[in-house]
GROMACS .gro file of C-alpha atoms in nm:
model
  154
    1MET     CA    1  15.738   2.123  17.488
    2TYR     CA    2  15.489   1.865  17.592
    3ARG     CA    3  15.427   1.556  17.371
    4TYR     CA    4  15.128   1.327  17.363
    5SER     CA    5  15.041   0.991  17.203
    6MET     CA    6  14.710   0.814  17.189
    7ILE     CA    7  14.692   0.504  17.387
    8SER     CA    8  14.551   0.158  17.251
    9LYS     CA    9  14.212   0.044  17.364
   10SER     CA   10  14.371  -0.235  17.578
   11GLU     CA   11  14.546   0.032  17.774
   12GLU     CA   12  14.224   0.220  17.855
   13ASN     CA   13  14.051   0.218  18.181
   14PRO     CA   14  13.703   0.074  18.103
   15THR     CA   15  13.534   0.286  18.357
   16GLU     CA   16  13.694   0.602  18.225
   17ARG     CA   17  13.594   0.508  17.876
   18GLN     CA   18  13.234   0.445  17.978
   19LEU     CA   19  13.206   0.775  18.154
   20ALA     CA   20  13.366   0.962  17.867
   21GLU     CA   21  13.120   0.798  17.611
   22LEU     CA   22  12.825   0.885  17.836
   23ALA     CA   23  12.934   1.237  17.890
   24ALA     CA   24  12.976   1.276  17.512
   25GLU     CA   25  12.625   1.146  17.447
   26VAL     CA   26  12.469   1.369  17.700
   27VAL     CA   27  12.647   1.678  17.544
   28ALA     CA   28  12.559   1.576  17.193
   29ILE     CA   29  12.194   1.601  17.301
   30LYS     CA   30  12.240   1.929  17.477
   31LEU     CA   31  12.397   2.076  17.164
   32GLN     CA   32  12.143   1.906  16.933
   33THR     CA   33  12.413   1.746  16.722
   34ASP     CA   34  12.429   1.394  16.562
   35ASP     CA   35  12.790   1.436  16.471
   36LEU     CA   36  12.948   1.271  16.774
   37PRO     CA   37  13.335   1.285  16.754
   38GLN     CA   38  13.524   0.980  16.828
   39ILE     CA   39  13.696   0.968  17.168
   40HIS     CA   40  14.062   0.883  17.216
   41PHE     CA   41  14.273   0.861  17.527
   42ILE     CA   42  14.620   1.016  17.543
   43GLU     CA   43  14.917   1.011  17.762
   44GLU     CA   44  15.225   1.234  17.787
   45THR     CA   45  15.532   1.061  17.626
   46PRO     CA   46  15.879   1.173  17.523
   47TYR     CA   47  15.827   1.083  17.175
   48GLY     CA   48  15.458   1.172  17.126
   49HIS     CA   49  15.362   1.301  16.792
   50VAL     CA   50  15.102   1.562  16.917
   51ARG     CA   51  15.295   1.866  17.070
   52PHE     CA   52  15.177   2.152  17.299
   53ASP     CA   53  15.356   2.435  17.469
   54CYS     CA   54  15.181   2.337  17.808
   55ARG     CA   55  15.036   2.058  17.967
   56ILE     CA   56  14.685   1.954  17.854
   57ASP     CA   57  14.386   1.754  17.984
   58GLY     CA   58  14.247   1.708  17.623
   59TYR     CA   59  14.229   1.842  17.274
   60CYS     CA   60  13.993   1.856  16.980
   61ALA     CA   61  14.116   1.777  16.631
   62ALA     CA   62  14.091   2.075  16.397
   63THR     CA   63  13.830   1.889  16.190
   64GLY     CA   64  13.603   1.833  16.505
   65GLN     CA   65  13.575   1.452  16.417
   66TYR     CA   66  13.760   1.338  16.717
   67ILE     CA   67  13.867   1.454  17.068
   68CYS     CA   68  14.150   1.317  17.290
   69ILE     CA   69  14.138   1.291  17.661
   70HIS     CA   70  14.428   1.256  17.891
   71ARG     CA   71  14.401   0.924  18.079
   72GLY     CA   72  14.384   0.901  18.460
   73LEU     CA   73  14.234   1.242  18.516
   74GLY     CA   74  13.984   1.109  18.764
   75PRO     CA   75  13.599   1.093  18.711
   76LYS     CA   76  13.501   1.462  18.745
   77LEU     CA   77  13.799   1.611  18.544
   78THR     CA   78  13.748   1.340  18.281
   79VAL     CA   79  13.379   1.447  18.232
   80ALA     CA   80  13.465   1.818  18.246
   81THR     CA   81  13.732   1.767  17.971
   82VAL     CA   82  13.495   1.557  17.749
   83ILE     CA   83  13.231   1.835  17.788
   84HIS     CA   84  13.492   2.099  17.706
   85GLU     CA   85  13.629   1.913  17.403
   86MET     CA   86  13.294   1.829  17.292
   87ARG     CA   87  13.201   2.207  17.282
   88HIS     CA   88  13.518   2.268  17.075
   89ALA     CA   89  13.416   1.988  16.823
   90TYR     CA   90  13.074   2.165  16.796
   91GLN     CA   91  13.249   2.484  16.726
   92TRP     CA   92  13.448   2.328  16.450
   93GLN     CA   93  13.123   2.176  16.303
   94ASN     CA   94  12.934   2.511  16.313
   95PRO     CA   95  13.104   2.776  16.093
   96LYS     CA   96  12.954   3.078  16.285
   97ARG     CA   97  13.094   2.957  16.617
   98HIS     CA   98  13.436   2.851  16.445
   99ARG     CA   99  13.490   3.205  16.324
  100LEU     CA  100  13.532   3.327  16.692
  101SER     CA  101  13.883   3.405  16.802
  102ARG     CA  102  14.071   3.116  16.968
  103GLU     CA  103  14.022   3.305  17.300
  104MET     CA  104  13.652   3.323  17.261
  105ARG     CA  105  13.620   2.972  17.152
  106GLU     CA  106  13.812   2.869  17.468
  107ARG     CA  107  13.601   3.095  17.683
  108ASP     CA  108  13.287   2.950  17.513
  109ALA     CA  109  13.400   2.596  17.606
  110GLU     CA  110  13.494   2.693  17.975
  111LEU     CA  111  13.157   2.857  18.011
  112PHE     CA  112  12.977   2.544  17.880
  113VAL     CA  113  13.145   2.334  18.132
  114ARG     CA  114  13.071   2.570  18.418
  115GLU     CA  115  12.697   2.604  18.311
  116PHE     CA  116  12.676   2.214  18.293
  117PHE     CA  117  12.806   2.149  18.625
  118GLY     CA  118  12.622   2.451  18.768
  119THR     CA  119  12.291   2.285  18.637
  120HIS     CA  120  12.363   1.921  18.722
  121GLY     CA  121  12.601   1.934  19.023
  122ASP     CA  122  12.962   1.825  19.025
  123SER     CA  123  13.010   1.523  19.241
  124GLY     CA  124  13.348   1.375  19.184
  125ASP     CA  125  13.306   0.999  19.212
  126ALA     CA  126  13.245   0.771  18.903
  127ALA     CA  127  12.929   0.601  19.029
  128THR     CA  128  12.748   0.933  19.108
  129LEU     CA  129  12.857   1.099  18.791
  130THR     CA  130  12.735   0.798  18.590
  131ARG     CA  131  12.397   0.802  18.763
  132THR     CA  132  12.377   1.178  18.706
  133LEU     CA  133  12.467   1.151  18.339
  134ASN     CA  134  12.220   0.863  18.288
  135GLN     CA  135  11.942   1.066  18.451
  136ILE     CA  136  12.029   1.377  18.235
  137LEU     CA  137  12.029   1.139  17.922
  138LYS     CA  138  11.682   0.996  18.017
  139ASP     CA  139  11.539   1.337  18.096
  140ASP     CA  140  11.664   1.488  17.769
  141LEU     CA  141  11.540   1.198  17.558
  142ASP     CA  142  11.202   1.215  17.727
  143ARG     CA  143  11.183   1.582  17.658
  144LEU     CA  144  11.282   1.523  17.289
  145TRP     CA  145  11.033   1.243  17.247
  146LYS     CA  146  10.750   1.464  17.383
  147LYS     CA  147  10.865   1.722  17.149
  148VAL     CA  148  10.851   1.498  16.856
  149CYS     CA  149  10.498   1.370  16.954
  150ALA     CA  150  10.372   1.719  16.978
  151THR     CA  151  10.518   1.799  16.641
  152VAL     CA  152  10.353   1.492  16.485
  153ARG     CA  153  10.010   1.570  16.639
  154ALA     CA  154  10.022   1.932  16.519
   0.00000   0.00000   0.00000
């Protein structure tokens, strides 16, 4: 049995936090959702209140209102885990997707991560990932703005 506890904000790595929040914003736009879950960081501890049968990189609360990411995963795995858990949050928030079996929800989240990195590359350093995520965010916001303008003109 593996046990996990949330860490305090003061224990967080600021770069890890910034990267996780940026990845979550990008995914929220990709999924077209305004319902952004809170992000918490966790660590494995002998007395943790959250238990799993195996080691985990992250998890999504059953309500989809928050996700937890294991601290210290490194930039690429942190981003991949945020993307994965954001997909689970989206599944919880969308009843049609939540009705899928656990295996299908897990497969859907894994495919979403692969699709994301297949489209946007998968460099592992924090600076490059931050630039890539910022560019994706800018491109997506520009695309949405053009869509809004076209709708208003119509």
